[in-house]
Amino acid sequence: MMCIQKLWIFVFSFFVLFLGNEVAFANGAFHKRPYSVKFIDEMSAHHEGGIKMAEMAIAKAYHSKLKHMAQMMKKDQQEELMKLQEWRRRWYSSSPEYTYNGAEMDMSKLERLSGLEFDIAFLDSMIMHHPGAIFLGNEAAVRSERSAIRNLGKRIAKAQETELNEMRALRDRWAID
């Protein structure tokens, strides 16, 4: 029992020691990385999930307004994703990739739904999904060592906040219908 407590103290101390530093474990070793690598990898994964959901809404949405919104989300996020991937290759190609599991979404429920039920479930999912990008964008706006990433973070946070408010309004209106 004492061994387990010591192990937990060691693990906790290790993470506290590295708090604020971006550390990756790859090839059996820890590597310190710039914050921007973490942002690029997390936002890329987040956008990939959002694009998949938008594609589903483009194909299945009952309301044309939601189809149009999904088309715009897909377009914007694809453009941002291409920019992030370009920066990753240009600036951080030798840095280990950060694995971000937060972008994983269960889309099986959405696949089974249709009509208004699909629209409301899609909005519910995206309403839960968008705050992640808002958080990441705001964090990048403050923490990134690169002005291009700080600026993109601000734009992403603002755009996703606007979309989030619009989705909440649509969800409230359509849930009553």
mmCIF file of C-alpha atoms in Angstrom:
data_model
loop_
_atom_site.group_PDB
_atom_site.id
_atom_site.type_symbol
_atom_site.label_atom_id
_atom_site.label_comp_id
_atom_site.label_asym_id
_atom_site.label_seq_id
_atom_site.Cartn_x
_atom_site.Cartn_y
_atom_site.Cartn_z
ATOM 1 C CA MET A 1 0.000 0.000 0.000
ATOM 2 C CA MET A 2 2.856 2.371 0.852
ATOM 3 C CA CYS A 3 4.417 1.618 -2.552
ATOM 4 C CA ILE A 4 1.231 2.657 -4.368
ATOM 5 C CA GLN A 5 1.057 5.911 -2.397
ATOM 6 C CA LYS A 6 4.676 6.686 -3.253
ATOM 7 C CA LEU A 7 3.996 5.940 -6.900
ATOM 8 C CA TRP A 8 0.994 8.307 -6.947
ATOM 9 C CA ILE A 9 3.025 11.010 -5.223
ATOM 10 C CA PHE A 10 5.772 10.563 -7.813
ATOM 11 C CA VAL A 11 3.310 10.686 -10.737
ATOM 12 C CA PHE A 12 1.515 13.725 -9.305
ATOM 13 C CA SER A 13 4.821 15.498 -8.622
ATOM 14 C CA PHE A 14 6.034 14.750 -12.128
ATOM 15 C CA PHE A 15 2.982 16.377 -13.716
ATOM 16 C CA VAL A 16 3.084 19.348 -11.356
ATOM 17 C CA LEU A 17 6.752 19.819 -12.215
ATOM 18 C CA PHE A 18 5.902 19.996 -15.914
ATOM 19 C CA LEU A 19 2.709 22.052 -15.504
ATOM 20 C CA GLY A 20 2.814 24.869 -18.014
ATOM 21 C CA ASN A 21 5.321 23.086 -20.217
ATOM 22 C CA GLU A 22 4.126 21.136 -23.205
ATOM 23 C CA VAL A 23 5.587 17.670 -22.911
ATOM 24 C CA ALA A 24 5.077 14.732 -25.267
ATOM 25 C CA PHE A 25 6.007 11.104 -24.844
ATOM 26 C CA ALA A 26 7.256 9.542 -28.066
ATOM 27 C CA ASN A 27 9.711 6.776 -28.903
ATOM 28 C CA GLY A 28 10.191 6.023 -25.215
ATOM 29 C CA ALA A 29 11.260 9.548 -24.275
ATOM 30 C CA PHE A 30 9.686 12.810 -23.144
ATOM 31 C CA HIS A 31 10.088 15.815 -25.423
ATOM 32 C CA LYS A 32 9.374 19.428 -24.491
ATOM 33 C CA ARG A 33 7.416 21.172 -27.229
ATOM 34 C CA PRO A 34 6.222 24.673 -27.926
ATOM 35 C CA TYR A 35 2.599 25.313 -26.924
ATOM 36 C CA SER A 36 1.668 25.919 -30.572
ATOM 37 C CA VAL A 37 2.296 22.267 -31.481
ATOM 38 C CA LYS A 38 -0.311 21.205 -28.935
ATOM 39 C CA PHE A 39 -2.776 23.779 -30.274
ATOM 40 C CA ILE A 40 -2.247 22.756 -33.898
ATOM 41 C CA ASP A 41 -2.679 19.050 -33.131
ATOM 42 C CA GLU A 42 -5.710 19.541 -30.866
ATOM 43 C CA MET A 43 -7.505 22.008 -33.127
ATOM 44 C CA SER A 44 -6.784 19.844 -36.176
ATOM 45 C CA ALA A 45 -8.368 16.815 -34.509
ATOM 46 C CA HIS A 46 -11.256 18.954 -33.265
ATOM 47 C CA HIS A 47 -11.914 20.343 -36.750
ATOM 48 C CA GLU A 48 -11.695 16.882 -38.331
ATOM 49 C CA GLY A 49 -14.519 15.770 -36.041
ATOM 50 C CA GLY A 50 -16.531 18.911 -36.800
ATOM 51 C CA ILE A 51 -16.099 18.430 -40.553
ATOM 52 C CA LYS A 52 -17.385 14.839 -40.337
ATOM 53 C CA MET A 53 -20.442 16.026 -38.434
ATOM 54 C CA ALA A 54 -21.031 18.884 -40.890
ATOM 55 C CA GLU A 55 -20.877 16.447 -43.818
ATOM 56 C CA MET A 56 -23.540 14.334 -42.155
ATOM 57 C CA ALA A 57 -25.764 17.401 -41.655
ATOM 58 C CA ILE A 58 -25.300 18.462 -45.281
ATOM 59 C CA ALA A 59 -26.604 15.041 -46.328
ATOM 60 C CA LYS A 60 -29.349 14.554 -43.712
ATOM 61 C CA ALA A 61 -30.605 17.880 -42.328
ATOM 62 C CA TYR A 62 -34.339 18.501 -42.521
ATOM 63 C CA HIS A 63 -34.078 22.308 -42.422
ATOM 64 C CA SER A 64 -32.331 24.043 -45.326
ATOM 65 C CA LYS A 65 -30.969 26.621 -42.865
ATOM 66 C CA LEU A 66 -29.099 23.858 -41.036
ATOM 67 C CA LYS A 67 -27.759 22.439 -44.316
ATOM 68 C CA HIS A 68 -26.442 25.884 -45.225
ATOM 69 C CA MET A 69 -24.910 26.373 -41.774
ATOM 70 C CA ALA A 70 -23.215 22.969 -42.029
ATOM 71 C CA GLN A 71 -21.836 23.860 -45.477
ATOM 72 C CA MET A 72 -20.326 27.071 -44.080
ATOM 73 C CA MET A 73 -18.899 25.250 -41.040
ATOM 74 C CA LYS A 74 -17.314 22.642 -43.288
ATOM 75 C CA LYS A 75 -15.830 25.267 -45.611
ATOM 76 C CA ASP A 76 -14.435 27.388 -42.764
ATOM 77 C CA GLN A 77 -13.038 24.449 -40.819
ATOM 78 C CA GLN A 78 -11.465 22.873 -43.908
ATOM 79 C CA GLU A 79 -9.685 26.167 -44.669
ATOM 80 C CA GLU A 80 -8.481 26.446 -41.067
ATOM 81 C CA LEU A 81 -7.426 22.791 -41.047
ATOM 82 C CA MET A 82 -5.358 23.264 -44.212
ATOM 83 C CA LYS A 83 -3.648 26.272 -42.631
ATOM 84 C CA LEU A 84 -2.951 24.344 -39.418
ATOM 85 C CA GLN A 85 -1.530 21.403 -41.358
ATOM 86 C CA GLU A 86 0.679 23.724 -43.411
ATOM 87 C CA TRP A 87 2.031 25.363 -40.234
ATOM 88 C CA ARG A 88 2.591 21.946 -38.661
ATOM 89 C CA ARG A 89 4.708 20.871 -41.637
ATOM 90 C CA ARG A 90 6.550 24.180 -41.934
ATOM 91 C CA TRP A 91 7.296 24.928 -38.280
ATOM 92 C CA TYR A 92 6.976 21.716 -36.278
ATOM 93 C CA SER A 93 7.504 18.717 -38.556
ATOM 94 C CA SER A 94 10.071 17.147 -36.220
ATOM 95 C CA SER A 95 7.931 17.480 -33.089
ATOM 96 C CA PRO A 96 6.042 14.352 -31.918
ATOM 97 C CA GLU A 97 2.352 14.420 -32.694
ATOM 98 C CA TYR A 98 0.038 15.178 -29.802
ATOM 99 C CA THR A 99 -2.904 12.792 -29.558
ATOM 100 C CA TYR A 100 -6.143 14.534 -28.692
ATOM 101 C CA ASN A 101 -9.023 12.241 -27.813
ATOM 102 C CA GLY A 102 -11.462 15.021 -26.971
ATOM 103 C CA ALA A 103 -12.530 15.398 -30.583
ATOM 104 C CA GLU A 104 -13.862 11.844 -30.796
ATOM 105 C CA MET A 105 -17.617 11.944 -31.203
ATOM 106 C CA ASP A 106 -20.155 9.188 -31.265
ATOM 107 C CA MET A 107 -22.030 9.813 -34.484
ATOM 108 C CA SER A 108 -23.889 6.490 -34.485
ATOM 109 C CA LYS A 109 -26.988 8.076 -32.919
ATOM 110 C CA LEU A 110 -27.021 10.788 -35.574
ATOM 111 C CA GLU A 111 -26.720 8.173 -38.324
ATOM 112 C CA ARG A 112 -29.935 6.498 -37.135
ATOM 113 C CA LEU A 113 -31.998 9.700 -36.960
ATOM 114 C CA SER A 114 -33.795 11.669 -39.658
ATOM 115 C CA GLY A 115 -35.950 14.737 -40.070
ATOM 116 C CA LEU A 116 -36.411 17.163 -37.212
ATOM 117 C CA GLU A 117 -35.042 14.598 -34.738
ATOM 118 C CA PHE A 118 -31.744 14.591 -36.641
ATOM 119 C CA ASP A 119 -31.591 18.392 -36.723
ATOM 120 C CA ILE A 120 -32.112 18.724 -32.972
ATOM 121 C CA ALA A 121 -29.656 15.919 -32.143
ATOM 122 C CA PHE A 122 -27.075 17.454 -34.504
ATOM 123 C CA LEU A 123 -27.487 20.851 -32.868
ATOM 124 C CA ASP A 124 -27.193 19.269 -29.414
ATOM 125 C CA SER A 125 -23.958 17.553 -30.470
ATOM 126 C CA MET A 126 -22.469 20.685 -32.008
ATOM 127 C CA ILE A 127 -23.528 22.794 -29.028
ATOM 128 C CA MET A 128 -21.452 20.404 -26.915
ATOM 129 C CA HIS A 129 -18.597 20.323 -29.479
ATOM 130 C CA HIS A 130 -18.063 24.052 -30.129
ATOM 131 C CA PRO A 131 -16.972 25.096 -26.618
ATOM 132 C CA GLY A 132 -13.878 22.928 -27.066
ATOM 133 C CA ALA A 133 -12.754 24.984 -30.067
ATOM 134 C CA ILE A 134 -13.648 28.226 -28.287
ATOM 135 C CA PHE A 135 -11.483 27.210 -25.333
ATOM 136 C CA LEU A 136 -8.587 26.131 -27.569
ATOM 137 C CA GLY A 137 -8.799 29.326 -29.633
ATOM 138 C CA ASN A 138 -8.859 31.605 -26.601
ATOM 139 C CA GLU A 139 -5.991 29.690 -25.032
ATOM 140 C CA ALA A 140 -3.913 29.968 -28.235
ATOM 141 C CA ALA A 141 -4.630 33.700 -28.406
ATOM 142 C CA VAL A 142 -2.831 34.070 -25.076
ATOM 143 C CA ARG A 143 -0.267 31.260 -24.989
ATOM 144 C CA SER A 144 1.067 30.782 -28.514
ATOM 145 C CA GLU A 145 4.572 31.960 -29.261
ATOM 146 C CA ARG A 146 3.543 32.697 -32.880
ATOM 147 C CA SER A 147 1.430 35.713 -33.818
ATOM 148 C CA ALA A 148 -0.194 33.870 -36.751
ATOM 149 C CA ILE A 149 -1.473 31.202 -34.369
ATOM 150 C CA ARG A 150 -2.595 33.773 -31.791
ATOM 151 C CA ASN A 151 -4.579 35.557 -34.511
ATOM 152 C CA LEU A 152 -6.108 32.343 -35.843
ATOM 153 C CA GLY A 153 -7.029 31.312 -32.302
ATOM 154 C CA LYS A 154 -8.900 34.598 -31.810
ATOM 155 C CA ARG A 155 -10.729 34.208 -35.135
ATOM 156 C CA ILE A 156 -11.695 30.605 -34.422
ATOM 157 C CA ALA A 157 -12.982 31.437 -30.934
ATOM 158 C CA LYS A 158 -15.041 34.368 -32.234
ATOM 159 C CA ALA A 159 -16.485 32.429 -35.191
ATOM 160 C CA GLN A 160 -17.359 29.397 -33.088
ATOM 161 C CA GLU A 161 -18.960 31.588 -30.412
ATOM 162 C CA THR A 162 -21.150 33.183 -33.098
ATOM 163 C CA GLU A 163 -22.086 29.758 -34.502
ATOM 164 C CA LEU A 164 -22.773 28.440 -31.011
ATOM 165 C CA ASN A 165 -25.223 31.265 -30.279
ATOM 166 C CA GLU A 166 -26.952 30.732 -33.624
ATOM 167 C CA MET A 167 -27.223 26.977 -33.025
ATOM 168 C CA ARG A 168 -28.682 27.516 -29.553
ATOM 169 C CA ALA A 169 -31.316 29.842 -30.999
ATOM 170 C CA LEU A 170 -32.221 27.351 -33.746
ATOM 171 C CA ARG A 171 -32.361 24.507 -31.263
ATOM 172 C CA ASP A 172 -34.678 26.466 -28.973
ATOM 173 C CA ARG A 173 -36.949 27.429 -31.881
ATOM 174 C CA TRP A 174 -37.094 23.977 -33.501
ATOM 175 C CA ALA A 175 -37.549 22.078 -30.233
ATOM 176 C CA ILE A 176 -40.823 23.967 -29.728
ATOM 177 C CA ASP A 177 -42.169 23.279 -33.248
#
